[in-house]
C-alpha positions as protocol buffer text, in pm:
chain_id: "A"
residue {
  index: 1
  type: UNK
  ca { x: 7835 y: 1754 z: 10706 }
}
residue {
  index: 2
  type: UNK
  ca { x: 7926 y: 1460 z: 10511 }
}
residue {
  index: 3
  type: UNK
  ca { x: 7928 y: 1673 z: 10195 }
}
residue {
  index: 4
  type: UNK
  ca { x: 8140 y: 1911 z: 10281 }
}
residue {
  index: 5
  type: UNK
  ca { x: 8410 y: 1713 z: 10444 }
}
residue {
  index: 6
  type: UNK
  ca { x: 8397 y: 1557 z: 10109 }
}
residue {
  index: 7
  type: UNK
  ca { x: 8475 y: 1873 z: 9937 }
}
residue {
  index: 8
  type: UNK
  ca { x: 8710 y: 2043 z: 10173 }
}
residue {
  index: 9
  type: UNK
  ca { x: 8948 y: 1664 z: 10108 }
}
residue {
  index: 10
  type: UNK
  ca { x: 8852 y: 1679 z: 9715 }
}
residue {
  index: 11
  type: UNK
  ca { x: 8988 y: 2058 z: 9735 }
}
residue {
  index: 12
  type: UNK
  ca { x: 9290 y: 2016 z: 9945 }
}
residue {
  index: 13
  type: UNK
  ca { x: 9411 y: 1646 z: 9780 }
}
residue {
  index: 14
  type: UNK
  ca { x: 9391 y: 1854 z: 9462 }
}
residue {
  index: 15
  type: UNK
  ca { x: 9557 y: 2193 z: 9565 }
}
residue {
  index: 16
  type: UNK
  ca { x: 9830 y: 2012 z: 9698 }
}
residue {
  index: 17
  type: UNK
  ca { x: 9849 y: 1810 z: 9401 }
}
residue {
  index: 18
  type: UNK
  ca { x: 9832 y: 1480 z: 9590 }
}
residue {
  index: 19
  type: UNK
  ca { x: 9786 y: 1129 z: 9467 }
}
residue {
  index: 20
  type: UNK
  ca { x: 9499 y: 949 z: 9654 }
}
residue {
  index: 21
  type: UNK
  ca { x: 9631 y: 683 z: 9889 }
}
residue {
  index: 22
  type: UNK
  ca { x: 9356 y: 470 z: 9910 }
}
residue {
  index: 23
  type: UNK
  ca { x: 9415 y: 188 z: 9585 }
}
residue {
  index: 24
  type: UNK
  ca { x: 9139 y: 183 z: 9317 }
}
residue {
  index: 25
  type: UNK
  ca { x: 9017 y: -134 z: 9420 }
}
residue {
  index: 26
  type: UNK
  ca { x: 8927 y: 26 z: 9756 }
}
residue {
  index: 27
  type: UNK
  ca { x: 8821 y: 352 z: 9618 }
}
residue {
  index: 28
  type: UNK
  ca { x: 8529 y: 447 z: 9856 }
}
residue {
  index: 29
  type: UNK
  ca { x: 8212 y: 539 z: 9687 }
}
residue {
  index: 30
  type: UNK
  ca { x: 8186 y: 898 z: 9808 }
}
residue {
  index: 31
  type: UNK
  ca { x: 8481 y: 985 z: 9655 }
}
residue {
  index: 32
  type: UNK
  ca { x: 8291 y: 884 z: 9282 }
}
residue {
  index: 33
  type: UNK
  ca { x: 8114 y: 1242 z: 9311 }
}
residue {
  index: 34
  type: UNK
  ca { x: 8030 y: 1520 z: 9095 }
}
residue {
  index: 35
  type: UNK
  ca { x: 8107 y: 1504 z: 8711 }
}
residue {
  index: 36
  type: UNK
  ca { x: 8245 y: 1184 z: 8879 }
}
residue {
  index: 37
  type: UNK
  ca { x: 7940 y: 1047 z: 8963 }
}
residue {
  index: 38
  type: UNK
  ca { x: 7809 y: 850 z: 8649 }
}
residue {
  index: 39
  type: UNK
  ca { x: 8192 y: 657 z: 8691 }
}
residue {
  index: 40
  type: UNK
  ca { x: 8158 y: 304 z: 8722 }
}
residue {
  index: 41
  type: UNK
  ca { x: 8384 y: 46 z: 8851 }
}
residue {
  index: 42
  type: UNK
  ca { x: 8385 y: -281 z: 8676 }
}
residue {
  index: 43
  type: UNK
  ca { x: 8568 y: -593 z: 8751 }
}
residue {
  index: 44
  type: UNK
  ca { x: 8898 y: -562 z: 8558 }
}
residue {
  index: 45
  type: UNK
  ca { x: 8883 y: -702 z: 8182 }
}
residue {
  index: 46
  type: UNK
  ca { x: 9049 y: -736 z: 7939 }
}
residue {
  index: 47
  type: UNK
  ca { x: 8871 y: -560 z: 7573 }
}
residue {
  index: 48
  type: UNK
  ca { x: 8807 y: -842 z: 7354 }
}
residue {
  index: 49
  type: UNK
  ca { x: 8924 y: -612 z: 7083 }
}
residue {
  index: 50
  type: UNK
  ca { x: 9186 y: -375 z: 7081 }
}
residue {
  index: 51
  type: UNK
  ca { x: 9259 y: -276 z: 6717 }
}
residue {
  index: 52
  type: UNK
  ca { x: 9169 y: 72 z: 6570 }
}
residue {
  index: 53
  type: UNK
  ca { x: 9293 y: 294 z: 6265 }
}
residue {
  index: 54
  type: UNK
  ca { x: 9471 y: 568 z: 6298 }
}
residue {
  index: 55
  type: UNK
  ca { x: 9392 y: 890 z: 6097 }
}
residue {
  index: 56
  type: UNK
  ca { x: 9700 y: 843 z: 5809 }
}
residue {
  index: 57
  type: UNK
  ca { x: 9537 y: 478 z: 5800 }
}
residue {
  index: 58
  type: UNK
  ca { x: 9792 y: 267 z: 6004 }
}
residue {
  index: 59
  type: UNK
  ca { x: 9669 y: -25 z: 6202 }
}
residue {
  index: 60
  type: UNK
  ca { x: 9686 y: 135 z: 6599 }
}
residue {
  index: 61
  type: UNK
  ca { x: 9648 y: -132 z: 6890 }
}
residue {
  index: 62
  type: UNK
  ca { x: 9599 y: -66 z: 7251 }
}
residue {
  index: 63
  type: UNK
  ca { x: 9854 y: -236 z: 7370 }
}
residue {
  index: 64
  type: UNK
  ca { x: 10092 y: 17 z: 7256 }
}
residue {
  index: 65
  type: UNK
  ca { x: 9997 y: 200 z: 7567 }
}
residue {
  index: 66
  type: UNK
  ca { x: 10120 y: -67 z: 7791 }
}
residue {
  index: 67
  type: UNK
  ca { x: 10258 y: 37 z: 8114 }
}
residue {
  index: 68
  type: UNK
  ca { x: 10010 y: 345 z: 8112 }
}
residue {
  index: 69
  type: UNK
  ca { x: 9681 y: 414 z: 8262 }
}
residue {
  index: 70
  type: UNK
  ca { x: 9427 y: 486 z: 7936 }
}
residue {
  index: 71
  type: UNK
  ca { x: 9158 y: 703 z: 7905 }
}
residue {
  index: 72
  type: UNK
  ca { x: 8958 y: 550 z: 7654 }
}
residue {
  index: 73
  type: UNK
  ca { x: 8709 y: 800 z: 7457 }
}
residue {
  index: 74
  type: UNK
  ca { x: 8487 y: 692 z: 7220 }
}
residue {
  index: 75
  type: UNK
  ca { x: 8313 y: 1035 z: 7004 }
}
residue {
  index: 76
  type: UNK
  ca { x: 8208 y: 1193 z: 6687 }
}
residue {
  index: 77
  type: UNK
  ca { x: 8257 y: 1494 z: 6514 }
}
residue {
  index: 78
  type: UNK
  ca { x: 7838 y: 1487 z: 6493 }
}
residue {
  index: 79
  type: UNK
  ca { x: 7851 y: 1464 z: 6867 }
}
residue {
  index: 80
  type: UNK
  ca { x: 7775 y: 1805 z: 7034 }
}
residue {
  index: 81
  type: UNK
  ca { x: 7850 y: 1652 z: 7410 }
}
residue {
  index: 82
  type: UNK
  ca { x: 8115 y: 1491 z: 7254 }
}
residue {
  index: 83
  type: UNK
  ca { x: 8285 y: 1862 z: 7125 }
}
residue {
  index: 84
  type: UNK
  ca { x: 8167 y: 1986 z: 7467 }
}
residue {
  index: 85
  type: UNK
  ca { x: 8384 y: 1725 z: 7647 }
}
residue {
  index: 86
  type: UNK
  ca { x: 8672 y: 1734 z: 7456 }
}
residue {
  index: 87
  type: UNK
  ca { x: 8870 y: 2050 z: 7587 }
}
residue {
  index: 88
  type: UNK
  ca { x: 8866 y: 1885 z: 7903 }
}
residue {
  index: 89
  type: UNK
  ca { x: 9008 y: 1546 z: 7786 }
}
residue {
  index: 90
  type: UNK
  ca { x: 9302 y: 1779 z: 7634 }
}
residue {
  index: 91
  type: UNK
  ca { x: 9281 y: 1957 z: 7998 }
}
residue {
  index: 92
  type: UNK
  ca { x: 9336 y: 1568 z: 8161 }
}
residue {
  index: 93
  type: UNK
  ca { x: 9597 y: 1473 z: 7934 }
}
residue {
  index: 94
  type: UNK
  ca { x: 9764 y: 1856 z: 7978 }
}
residue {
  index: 95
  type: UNK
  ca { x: 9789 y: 1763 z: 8369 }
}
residue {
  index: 96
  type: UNK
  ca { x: 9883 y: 1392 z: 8388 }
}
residue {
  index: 97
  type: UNK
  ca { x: 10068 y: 1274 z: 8075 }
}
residue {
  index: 98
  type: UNK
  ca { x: 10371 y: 1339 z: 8230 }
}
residue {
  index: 99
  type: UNK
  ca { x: 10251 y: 1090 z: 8539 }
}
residue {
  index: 100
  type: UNK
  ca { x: 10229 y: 822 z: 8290 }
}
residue {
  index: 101
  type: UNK
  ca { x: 9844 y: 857 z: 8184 }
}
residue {
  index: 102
  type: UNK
  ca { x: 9759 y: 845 z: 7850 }
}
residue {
  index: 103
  type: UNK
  ca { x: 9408 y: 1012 z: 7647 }
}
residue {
  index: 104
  type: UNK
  ca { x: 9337 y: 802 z: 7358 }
}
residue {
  index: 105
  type: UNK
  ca { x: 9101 y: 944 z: 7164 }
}
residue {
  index: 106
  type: UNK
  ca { x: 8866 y: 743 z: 6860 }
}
residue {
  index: 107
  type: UNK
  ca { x: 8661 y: 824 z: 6637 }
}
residue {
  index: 108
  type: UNK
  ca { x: 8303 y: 622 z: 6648 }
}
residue {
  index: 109
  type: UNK
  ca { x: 8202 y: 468 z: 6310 }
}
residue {
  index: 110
  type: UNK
  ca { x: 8336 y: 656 z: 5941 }
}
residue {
  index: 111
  type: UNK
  ca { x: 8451 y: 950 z: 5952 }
}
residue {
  index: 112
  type: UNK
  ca { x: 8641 y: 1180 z: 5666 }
}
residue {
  index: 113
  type: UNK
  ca { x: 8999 y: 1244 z: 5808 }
}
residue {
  index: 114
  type: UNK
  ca { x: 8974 y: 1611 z: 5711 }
}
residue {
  index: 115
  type: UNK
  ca { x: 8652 y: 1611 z: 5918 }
}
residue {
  index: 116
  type: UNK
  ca { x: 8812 y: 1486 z: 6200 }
}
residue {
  index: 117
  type: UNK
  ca { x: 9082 y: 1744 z: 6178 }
}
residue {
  index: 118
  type: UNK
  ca { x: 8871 y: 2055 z: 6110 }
}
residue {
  index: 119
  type: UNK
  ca { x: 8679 y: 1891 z: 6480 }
}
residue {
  index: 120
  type: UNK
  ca { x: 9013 y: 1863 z: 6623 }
}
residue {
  index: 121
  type: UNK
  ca { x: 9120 y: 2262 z: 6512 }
}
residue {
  index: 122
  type: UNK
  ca { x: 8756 y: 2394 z: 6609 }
}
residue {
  index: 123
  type: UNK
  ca { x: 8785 y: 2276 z: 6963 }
}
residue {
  index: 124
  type: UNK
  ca { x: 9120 y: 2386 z: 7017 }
}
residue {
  index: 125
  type: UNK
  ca { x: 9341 y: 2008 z: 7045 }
}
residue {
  index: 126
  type: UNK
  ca { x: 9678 y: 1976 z: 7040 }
}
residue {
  index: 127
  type: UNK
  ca { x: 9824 y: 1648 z: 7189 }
}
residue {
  index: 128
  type: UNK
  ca { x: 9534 y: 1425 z: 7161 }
}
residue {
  index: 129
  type: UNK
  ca { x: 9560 y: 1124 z: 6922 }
}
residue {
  index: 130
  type: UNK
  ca { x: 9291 y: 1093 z: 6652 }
}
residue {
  index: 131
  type: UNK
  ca { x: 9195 y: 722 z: 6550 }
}
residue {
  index: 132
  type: UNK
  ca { x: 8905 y: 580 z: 6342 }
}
residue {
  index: 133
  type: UNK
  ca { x: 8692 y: 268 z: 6476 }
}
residue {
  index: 134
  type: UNK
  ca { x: 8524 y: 272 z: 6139 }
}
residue {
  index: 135
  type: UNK
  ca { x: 8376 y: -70 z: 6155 }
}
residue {
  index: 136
  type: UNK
  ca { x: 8294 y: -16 z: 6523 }
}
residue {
  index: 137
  type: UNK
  ca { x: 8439 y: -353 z: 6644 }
}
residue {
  index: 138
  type: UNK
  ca { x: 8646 y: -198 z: 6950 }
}
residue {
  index: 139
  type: UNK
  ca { x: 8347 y: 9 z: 7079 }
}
residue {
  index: 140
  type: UNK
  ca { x: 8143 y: -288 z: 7009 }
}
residue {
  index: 141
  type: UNK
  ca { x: 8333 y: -475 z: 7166 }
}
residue {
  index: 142
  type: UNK
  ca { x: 8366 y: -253 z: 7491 }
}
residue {
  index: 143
  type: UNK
  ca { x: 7981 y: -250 z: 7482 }
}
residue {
  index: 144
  type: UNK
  ca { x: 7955 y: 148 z: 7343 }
}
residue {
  index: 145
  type: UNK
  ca { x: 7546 y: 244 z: 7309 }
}
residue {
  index: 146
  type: UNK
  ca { x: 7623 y: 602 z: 7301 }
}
residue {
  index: 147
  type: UNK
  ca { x: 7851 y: 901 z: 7267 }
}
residue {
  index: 148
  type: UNK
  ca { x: 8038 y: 996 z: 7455 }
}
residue {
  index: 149
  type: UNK
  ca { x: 8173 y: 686 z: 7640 }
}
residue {
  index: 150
  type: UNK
  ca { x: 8488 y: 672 z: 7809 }
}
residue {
  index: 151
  type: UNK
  ca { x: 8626 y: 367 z: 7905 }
}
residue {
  index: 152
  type: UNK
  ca { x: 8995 y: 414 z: 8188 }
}
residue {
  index: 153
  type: UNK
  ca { x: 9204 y: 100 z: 8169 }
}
residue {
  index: 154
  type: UNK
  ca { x: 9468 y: -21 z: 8404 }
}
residue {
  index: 155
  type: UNK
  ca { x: 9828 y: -36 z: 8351 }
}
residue {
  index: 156
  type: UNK
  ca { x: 9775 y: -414 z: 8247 }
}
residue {
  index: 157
  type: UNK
  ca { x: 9553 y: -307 z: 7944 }
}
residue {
  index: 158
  type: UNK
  ca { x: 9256 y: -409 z: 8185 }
}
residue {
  index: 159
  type: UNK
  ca { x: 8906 y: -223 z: 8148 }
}
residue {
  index: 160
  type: UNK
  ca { x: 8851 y: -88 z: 8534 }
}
residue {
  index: 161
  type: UNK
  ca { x: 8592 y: 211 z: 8485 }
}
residue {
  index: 162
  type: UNK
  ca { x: 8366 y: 325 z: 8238 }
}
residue {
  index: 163
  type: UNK
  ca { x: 8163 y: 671 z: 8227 }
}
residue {
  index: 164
  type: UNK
  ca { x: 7865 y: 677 z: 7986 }
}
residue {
  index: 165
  type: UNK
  ca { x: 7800 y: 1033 z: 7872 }
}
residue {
  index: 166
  type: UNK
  ca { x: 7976 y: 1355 z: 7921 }
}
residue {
  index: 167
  type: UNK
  ca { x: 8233 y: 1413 z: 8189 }
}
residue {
  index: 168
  type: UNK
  ca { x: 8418 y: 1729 z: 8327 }
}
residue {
  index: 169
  type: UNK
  ca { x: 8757 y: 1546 z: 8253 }
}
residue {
  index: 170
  type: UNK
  ca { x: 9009 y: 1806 z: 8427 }
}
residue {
  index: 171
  type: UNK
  ca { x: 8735 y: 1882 z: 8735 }
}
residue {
  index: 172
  type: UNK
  ca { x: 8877 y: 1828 z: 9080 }
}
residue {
  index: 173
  type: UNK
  ca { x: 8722 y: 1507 z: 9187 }
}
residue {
  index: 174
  type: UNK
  ca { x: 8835 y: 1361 z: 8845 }
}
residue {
  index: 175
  type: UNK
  ca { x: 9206 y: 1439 z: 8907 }
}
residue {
  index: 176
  type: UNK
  ca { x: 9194 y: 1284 z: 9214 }
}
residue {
  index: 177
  type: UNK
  ca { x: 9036 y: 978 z: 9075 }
}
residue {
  index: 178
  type: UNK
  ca { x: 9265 y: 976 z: 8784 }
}
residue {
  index: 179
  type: UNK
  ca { x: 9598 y: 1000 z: 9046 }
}
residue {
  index: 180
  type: UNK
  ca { x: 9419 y: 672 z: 9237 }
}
residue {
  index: 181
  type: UNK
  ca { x: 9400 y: 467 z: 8934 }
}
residue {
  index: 182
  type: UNK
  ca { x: 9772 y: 626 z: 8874 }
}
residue {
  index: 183
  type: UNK
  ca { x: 9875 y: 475 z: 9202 }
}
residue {
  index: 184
  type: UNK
  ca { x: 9758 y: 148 z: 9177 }
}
């Protein structure tokens, strides 16, 4: 019963394009479901590091995002559920960039630029920012063991969910999670 009251609210909050009203600090637990359901919530932080490269070789910093809600993905182009992920990150971004969310997108470890371009045109990305993390110091620092990881910060810059692994990014229950941490 429980399950599909669940789903009939996922369904209808997302058909009528509503923003969850309950704040992410309250987010109830049930709502963290289906290609939701590896999300965790962490205490907000702030990311020790926040300096990347970005793929003409500029220094890129995370707080140029300020004011936004980030989804942080960390992949490879040697990544296969990275590439499987991906459409859906462009999917997320596709849906609520306009409501002040932002997909930033970086590249785990060295990578050839023109690799990371050929990636980008195999998959089919358009809008999606590609930056390096050669040295791995900003996954490190975020605590990255494997690809994919996504990290979703605050407005603030402030680390307040993490997913470890592959995610349906434009999925119902994810849109509705995404418009909570939108509202807060």
């Amino acid at each position: 019963m429980r399950s599909s009251l669940l789903k009939s609210l996922l369904c209808a909050s997302y058909m009528a394009g509503a923003a969850l009203a309950t704040p992410v600090a309250a987010l109830e637990e049930s709502l963290i479901t289906g290609t939701m359901a590896n999300l965790q919530l962490v205490d907000p932080y702030a990311p020790p590091v926040t300096d990347y490269a970005m793929i003409d070789g500029a220094a890129g910093d995370l707080s140029a995002y300020a004011g936004d809600v980030v989804v942080l993905n960390f992949w490879a182009t040697w990544c296969a559920p990275c590439r499987a992920e991906m459409p859906s990150l462009q999917a997320l971004q596709d849906e609520l960039g306009d409501e002040g969310l932002e997909v930033v997108t970086v590249a785990f470890g060295r990578h050839n630029p023109a690799a990371m371009t050929r990636f980008w045109q195999e998959v089919g990305l358009t809008t999606l920012p590609l930056h390096l993390d050669a040295d791995t110091s900003l996954a490190k620092g975020l605590g990255v063991i494997g690809l994919p990881h996504t990290f979703v910060l605050d407005r603030d810059g402030r680390v307040v969910a993490e997913v470890r692994g592959e995610a349906d990014w434009a999925a119902p229950e994810t849109l509705i999670l995404m418009r909570a941490f939108l509202a807060e």
